[in-house]
């Protein structure tokens, strides 16, 4: 059973992407960050303990994802082009357009970079942006500038889908630069956070547009 919420240019589903994706038509771009399934490999670093992470607001302890998703084939059919963070955890076809998030300087001892597999026909690209826990509402929350940077390589992607949107960073990026967005999240807690962040992002864009109007 899924729930659909429409907030301006965003259509957000609370439910299982394995059930929802087959009901949707393919869009222009899938920009997503599915679970990597490496909880047992997480060593804690300077700020955490193995397999768990504390929310910035002091809320519940979150577990890192224990398993990768089992529906990557479905994700591949969701859009004409894909950018899939953690693509090296999945058996994906050979492509040249890998994207790299360089976390230097890092605050703790996780990987120095993260990798996104993409179908974009371009050389490997890299984006340098420090990894931080500050203000995060999801253990795997991606930096907003990273997702905006990704979208810049697909200027013709008018509609973007993220089938595992977590706290909705892809959606916030889409709202900031005027793309339509479809998001799916299975966990109620993160779905609610995504709705709030995407709603706020649209309000801010509208406010700036009103202020800029003659
Ligand atoms: C790595 S996180 C995404 C974090 C996101 N990039 C952000 O900035 O907040 C992956 C998310 O996929 C969700 N997920 C896992 N399986 C799912 C499924 N079958 N359907 C929809 N969402 C799912 C998890 O609950 C988790 O929030």
mmCIF file of C-alpha atoms and ligand atoms in Angstrom:
data_model
loop_
_atom_site.group_PDB
_atom_site.id
_atom_site.type_symbol
_atom_site.label_atom_id
_atom_site.label_comp_id
_atom_site.label_asym_id
_atom_site.label_seq_id
_atom_site.Cartn_x
_atom_site.Cartn_y
_atom_site.Cartn_z
ATOM 1 C CA UNK A 1 0.000 0.000 0.000
ATOM 2 C CA UNK A 2 1.517 3.339 -1.001
ATOM 3 C CA UNK A 3 0.654 6.985 -0.398
ATOM 4 C CA UNK A 4 1.209 9.752 -2.962
ATOM 5 C CA UNK A 5 1.754 13.399 -2.015
ATOM 6 C CA UNK A 6 2.030 16.139 -4.645
ATOM 7 C CA UNK A 7 3.936 19.253 -3.613
ATOM 8 C CA UNK A 8 4.140 21.672 -6.545
ATOM 9 C CA UNK A 9 6.591 20.158 -9.052
ATOM 10 C CA UNK A 10 7.252 17.104 -6.895
ATOM 11 C CA UNK A 11 5.315 13.827 -6.731
ATOM 12 C CA UNK A 12 6.351 11.872 -3.673
ATOM 13 C CA UNK A 13 5.451 8.261 -2.884
ATOM 14 C CA UNK A 14 5.664 6.632 0.513
ATOM 15 C CA UNK A 15 6.017 2.939 -0.217
ATOM 16 C CA UNK A 16 8.114 0.189 -1.746
ATOM 17 C CA UNK A 17 9.788 1.145 -5.040
ATOM 18 C CA UNK A 18 9.488 -2.517 -6.135
ATOM 19 C CA UNK A 19 5.696 -2.025 -6.227
ATOM 20 C CA UNK A 20 5.576 1.628 -7.349
ATOM 21 C CA UNK A 21 8.161 1.713 -10.162
ATOM 22 C CA UNK A 22 6.293 -0.744 -12.430
ATOM 23 C CA UNK A 23 3.273 1.610 -12.339
ATOM 24 C CA UNK A 24 5.236 4.667 -13.565
ATOM 25 C CA UNK A 25 6.262 5.711 -17.077
ATOM 26 C CA UNK A 26 10.023 6.159 -17.644
ATOM 27 C CA UNK A 27 11.256 9.742 -17.162
ATOM 28 C CA UNK A 28 14.360 11.597 -18.384
ATOM 29 C CA UNK A 29 16.844 10.902 -15.606
ATOM 30 C CA UNK A 30 17.120 8.675 -12.548
ATOM 31 C CA UNK A 31 19.464 10.292 -10.018
ATOM 32 C CA UNK A 32 19.553 7.994 -7.040
ATOM 33 C CA UNK A 33 21.569 6.821 -4.065
ATOM 34 C CA UNK A 34 20.368 3.313 -3.163
ATOM 35 C CA UNK A 35 21.511 1.478 -0.027
ATOM 36 C CA UNK A 36 25.099 0.262 -0.436
ATOM 37 C CA UNK A 37 24.604 -2.628 1.987
ATOM 38 C CA UNK A 38 27.961 -2.177 3.675
ATOM 39 C CA UNK A 39 26.851 -1.853 7.310
ATOM 40 C CA UNK A 40 29.052 -4.706 8.467
ATOM 41 C CA UNK A 41 32.083 -3.047 6.891
ATOM 42 C CA UNK A 42 31.571 0.328 8.615
ATOM 43 C CA UNK A 43 34.344 0.848 11.146
ATOM 44 C CA UNK A 44 32.880 3.801 13.043
ATOM 45 C CA UNK A 45 35.585 6.379 12.472
ATOM 46 C CA UNK A 46 35.927 9.363 14.775
ATOM 47 C CA UNK A 47 32.222 10.026 15.368
ATOM 48 C CA UNK A 48 30.324 6.739 15.225
ATOM 49 C CA UNK A 49 30.111 3.199 16.405
ATOM 50 C CA UNK A 50 30.030 0.171 14.161
ATOM 51 C CA UNK A 51 26.838 -0.135 12.088
ATOM 52 C CA UNK A 52 25.088 2.793 13.798
ATOM 53 C CA UNK A 53 24.910 6.535 13.464
ATOM 54 C CA UNK A 54 23.288 9.176 15.712
ATOM 55 C CA UNK A 55 21.016 11.787 14.126
ATOM 56 C CA UNK A 56 22.326 15.370 14.373
ATOM 57 C CA UNK A 57 19.277 16.374 16.459
ATOM 58 C CA UNK A 58 20.147 13.724 19.070
ATOM 59 C CA UNK A 59 17.255 11.540 17.859
ATOM 60 C CA UNK A 60 17.168 7.824 17.339
ATOM 61 C CA UNK A 61 20.254 5.810 16.546
ATOM 62 C CA UNK A 62 20.153 4.836 12.863
ATOM 63 C CA UNK A 63 21.468 1.607 11.455
ATOM 64 C CA UNK A 64 23.504 1.723 8.258
ATOM 65 C CA UNK A 65 21.929 -0.210 5.389
ATOM 66 C CA UNK A 66 22.534 -3.925 5.857
ATOM 67 C CA UNK A 67 21.777 -4.992 2.275
ATOM 68 C CA UNK A 68 21.960 -3.483 -1.214
ATOM 69 C CA UNK A 69 18.617 -3.250 -3.032
ATOM 70 C CA UNK A 70 17.451 -6.273 -5.043
ATOM 71 C CA UNK A 71 15.684 -4.210 -7.746
ATOM 72 C CA UNK A 72 18.501 -2.452 -9.579
ATOM 73 C CA UNK A 73 17.074 -3.781 -12.891
ATOM 74 C CA UNK A 74 13.829 -1.963 -12.143
ATOM 75 C CA UNK A 75 15.762 1.219 -11.362
ATOM 76 C CA UNK A 76 17.448 0.991 -14.775
ATOM 77 C CA UNK A 77 14.074 0.986 -16.524
ATOM 78 C CA UNK A 78 12.803 4.029 -14.606
ATOM 79 C CA UNK A 79 14.489 6.616 -16.857
ATOM 80 C CA UNK A 80 16.325 7.184 -20.139
ATOM 81 C CA UNK A 81 19.556 8.041 -18.288
ATOM 82 C CA UNK A 82 20.873 7.118 -14.866
ATOM 83 C CA UNK A 83 23.272 8.417 -12.266
ATOM 84 C CA UNK A 84 23.503 5.803 -9.505
ATOM 85 C CA UNK A 85 25.608 6.569 -6.430
ATOM 86 C CA UNK A 86 27.335 3.498 -5.064
ATOM 87 C CA UNK A 87 27.131 1.946 -8.527
ATOM 88 C CA UNK A 88 30.205 -0.167 -7.767
ATOM 89 C CA UNK A 89 28.122 -2.189 -5.277
ATOM 90 C CA UNK A 90 25.935 -3.369 -8.169
ATOM 91 C CA UNK A 91 26.564 -5.420 -11.335
ATOM 92 C CA UNK A 92 26.046 -2.687 -13.914
ATOM 93 C CA UNK A 93 27.082 -2.556 -17.586
ATOM 94 C CA UNK A 94 30.439 -1.053 -18.561
ATOM 95 C CA UNK A 95 30.177 2.721 -18.968
ATOM 96 C CA UNK A 96 32.715 5.545 -19.059
ATOM 97 C CA UNK A 97 30.780 8.342 -17.361
ATOM 98 C CA UNK A 98 31.650 7.619 -13.709
ATOM 99 C CA UNK A 99 31.261 10.509 -11.288
ATOM 100 C CA UNK A 100 33.384 10.965 -8.175
ATOM 101 C CA UNK A 101 32.602 12.777 -4.960
ATOM 102 C CA UNK A 102 35.935 13.679 -3.362
ATOM 103 C CA UNK A 103 35.223 14.211 0.350
ATOM 104 C CA UNK A 104 38.519 15.963 1.064
ATOM 105 C CA UNK A 105 38.986 17.278 3.671
ATOM 106 C CA UNK A 106 37.131 14.601 5.616
ATOM 107 C CA UNK A 107 35.925 14.844 9.200
ATOM 108 C CA UNK A 108 36.296 11.141 9.880
ATOM 109 C CA UNK A 109 37.641 7.862 8.600
ATOM 110 C CA UNK A 110 35.130 6.637 6.029
ATOM 111 C CA UNK A 111 36.047 6.316 2.354
ATOM 112 C CA UNK A 112 37.907 9.221 0.776
ATOM 113 C CA UNK A 113 35.578 9.274 -2.219
ATOM 114 C CA UNK A 114 32.211 7.931 -3.358
ATOM 115 C CA UNK A 115 31.451 6.791 -6.896
ATOM 116 C CA UNK A 116 28.411 7.130 -9.111
ATOM 117 C CA UNK A 117 27.885 4.978 -12.192
ATOM 118 C CA UNK A 118 26.153 6.833 -14.999
ATOM 119 C CA UNK A 119 24.892 6.310 -18.526
ATOM 120 C CA UNK A 120 25.973 9.836 -19.470
ATOM 121 C CA UNK A 121 28.393 9.685 -22.385
ATOM 122 C CA UNK A 122 31.126 11.836 -20.895
ATOM 123 C CA UNK A 123 34.567 11.451 -19.285
ATOM 124 C CA UNK A 124 34.864 10.737 -15.564
ATOM 125 C CA UNK A 125 34.019 13.839 -13.518
ATOM 126 C CA UNK A 126 34.959 14.754 -9.948
ATOM 127 C CA UNK A 127 33.430 17.089 -7.380
ATOM 128 C CA UNK A 128 35.265 18.118 -4.230
ATOM 129 C CA UNK A 129 33.097 18.861 -1.215
ATOM 130 C CA UNK A 130 33.751 18.130 2.482
ATOM 131 C CA UNK A 131 31.783 15.317 4.131
ATOM 132 C CA UNK A 132 29.957 16.555 7.239
ATOM 133 C CA UNK A 133 27.436 15.263 9.760
ATOM 134 C CA UNK A 134 26.219 18.808 10.487
ATOM 135 C CA UNK A 135 22.478 19.248 9.916
ATOM 136 C CA UNK A 136 22.027 15.779 8.526
ATOM 137 C CA UNK A 137 18.648 14.093 8.971
ATOM 138 C CA UNK A 138 19.537 10.800 7.299
ATOM 139 C CA UNK A 139 22.658 8.695 7.920
ATOM 140 C CA UNK A 140 23.450 8.567 4.190
ATOM 141 C CA UNK A 141 22.292 12.081 3.296
ATOM 142 C CA UNK A 142 24.171 13.415 0.266
ATOM 143 C CA UNK A 143 25.320 17.060 0.173
ATOM 144 C CA UNK A 144 22.875 19.244 -1.747
ATOM 145 C CA UNK A 145 25.629 20.859 -3.898
ATOM 146 C CA UNK A 146 26.687 17.361 -5.024
ATOM 147 C CA UNK A 147 23.209 16.563 -6.352
ATOM 148 C CA UNK A 148 22.914 19.993 -8.035
ATOM 149 C CA UNK A 149 26.319 19.320 -9.666
ATOM 150 C CA UNK A 150 25.064 15.944 -10.981
ATOM 151 C CA UNK A 151 21.962 17.518 -12.517
ATOM 152 C CA UNK A 152 24.126 20.028 -14.359
ATOM 153 C CA UNK A 153 25.383 17.207 -16.605
ATOM 154 C CA UNK A 154 21.820 16.444 -17.735
ATOM 155 C CA UNK A 155 20.400 19.850 -18.717
ATOM 156 C CA UNK A 156 17.661 18.264 -20.840
ATOM 157 C CA UNK A 157 16.375 16.091 -18.002
ATOM 158 C CA UNK A 158 13.122 17.908 -17.314
ATOM 159 C CA UNK A 159 11.779 15.164 -15.053
ATOM 160 C CA UNK A 160 14.013 13.352 -12.570
ATOM 161 C CA UNK A 161 13.200 10.303 -10.435
ATOM 162 C CA UNK A 162 14.845 9.044 -7.247
ATOM 163 C CA UNK A 163 13.329 5.655 -6.255
ATOM 164 C CA UNK A 164 15.260 5.554 -2.945
ATOM 165 C CA UNK A 165 15.140 9.229 -2.015
ATOM 166 C CA UNK A 166 15.839 9.017 1.733
ATOM 167 C CA UNK A 167 15.588 12.561 3.083
ATOM 168 C CA UNK A 168 14.899 13.891 -0.437
ATOM 169 C CA UNK A 169 18.165 15.638 -1.340
ATOM 170 C CA UNK A 170 17.705 14.869 -5.057
ATOM 171 C CA UNK A 171 14.246 16.449 -4.859
ATOM 172 C CA UNK A 172 15.530 19.578 -3.118
ATOM 173 C CA UNK A 173 18.194 19.943 -5.833
ATOM 174 C CA UNK A 174 15.514 19.586 -8.526
ATOM 175 C CA UNK A 175 13.341 22.248 -6.914
ATOM 176 C CA UNK A 176 16.282 24.647 -6.699
ATOM 177 C CA UNK A 177 17.033 24.431 -10.426
ATOM 178 C CA UNK A 178 13.492 24.056 -11.752
ATOM 179 C CA UNK A 179 13.159 20.358 -12.628
ATOM 180 C CA UNK A 180 10.135 18.133 -12.009
ATOM 181 C CA UNK A 181 10.761 15.405 -9.449
ATOM 182 C CA UNK A 182 9.359 11.989 -8.571
ATOM 183 C CA UNK A 183 10.580 10.470 -5.310
ATOM 184 C CA UNK A 184 9.936 7.170 -3.524
ATOM 185 C CA UNK A 185 10.885 6.289 0.059
ATOM 186 C CA UNK A 186 9.904 3.213 2.041
ATOM 187 C CA UNK A 187 10.643 4.513 5.563
ATOM 188 C CA UNK A 188 7.905 6.800 6.950
ATOM 189 C CA UNK A 189 10.386 8.845 8.998
ATOM 190 C CA UNK A 190 12.524 9.719 5.965
ATOM 191 C CA UNK A 191 9.500 10.208 3.691
ATOM 192 C CA UNK A 192 8.157 12.869 6.082
ATOM 193 C CA UNK A 193 11.560 14.576 6.228
ATOM 194 C CA UNK A 194 11.729 14.557 2.403
ATOM 195 C CA UNK A 195 8.256 16.117 2.105
ATOM 196 C CA UNK A 196 9.227 18.901 4.505
ATOM 197 C CA UNK A 197 12.588 19.622 2.829
ATOM 198 C CA UNK A 198 11.086 19.648 -0.691
ATOM 199 C CA UNK A 199 8.187 21.858 0.419
ATOM 200 C CA UNK A 200 10.635 24.311 2.020
ATOM 201 C CA UNK A 201 12.809 24.329 -1.099
ATOM 202 C CA UNK A 202 9.844 25.256 -3.294
ATOM 203 C CA UNK A 203 8.745 28.008 -0.902
ATOM 204 C CA UNK A 204 12.247 29.497 -0.986
ATOM 205 C CA UNK A 205 12.354 29.442 -4.789
ATOM 206 C CA UNK A 206 8.930 31.143 -4.945
ATOM 207 C CA UNK A 207 9.999 33.749 -2.374
ATOM 208 C CA UNK A 208 13.138 34.646 -4.356
ATOM 209 C CA UNK A 209 11.086 34.829 -7.585
ATOM 210 C CA UNK A 210 8.621 37.250 -5.936
ATOM 211 C CA UNK A 211 11.417 39.412 -4.558
ATOM 212 C CA UNK A 212 13.117 39.522 -7.976
ATOM 213 C CA UNK A 213 9.883 40.472 -9.782
ATOM 214 C CA UNK A 214 9.731 44.163 -10.867
HETATM 215 C C1 LIG B 1 21.234 5.740 0.916
HETATM 216 S S1 LIG B 1 19.650 6.239 1.378
HETATM 217 C C2 LIG B 1 19.335 7.672 0.384
HETATM 218 C C3 LIG B 1 19.784 8.943 1.043
HETATM 219 C C4 LIG B 1 19.507 10.181 0.203
HETATM 220 N N1 LIG B 1 20.428 10.289 -0.906
HETATM 221 C C5 LIG B 1 19.552 11.450 1.015
HETATM 222 O O1 LIG B 1 20.286 12.390 0.665
HETATM 223 O O2 LIG B 1 18.866 11.512 2.051
HETATM 224 C C6 LIG B 1 18.648 5.029 0.638
HETATM 225 C C7 LIG B 1 17.188 5.061 1.028
HETATM 226 O O3 LIG B 1 16.505 4.037 0.273
HETATM 227 C C8 LIG B 1 15.382 3.623 1.022
HETATM 228 N N2 LIG B 1 14.891 2.345 0.485
HETATM 229 C C9 LIG B 1 15.432 1.120 0.664
HETATM 230 N N3 LIG B 1 14.685 0.180 0.045
HETATM 231 C C10 LIG B 1 13.658 0.839 -0.546
HETATM 232 C C11 LIG B 1 12.531 0.414 -1.335
HETATM 233 N N4 LIG B 1 12.329 -0.886 -1.608
HETATM 234 N N5 LIG B 1 11.672 1.356 -1.781
HETATM 235 C C12 LIG B 1 11.875 2.673 -1.502
HETATM 236 N N6 LIG B 1 12.895 3.130 -0.733
HETATM 237 C C13 LIG B 1 13.776 2.221 -0.273
HETATM 238 C C14 LIG B 1 15.948 3.547 2.438
HETATM 239 O O4 LIG B 1 14.908 3.609 3.404
HETATM 240 C C15 LIG B 1 16.890 4.760 2.473
HETATM 241 O O5 LIG B 1 16.270 5.880 3.085
#
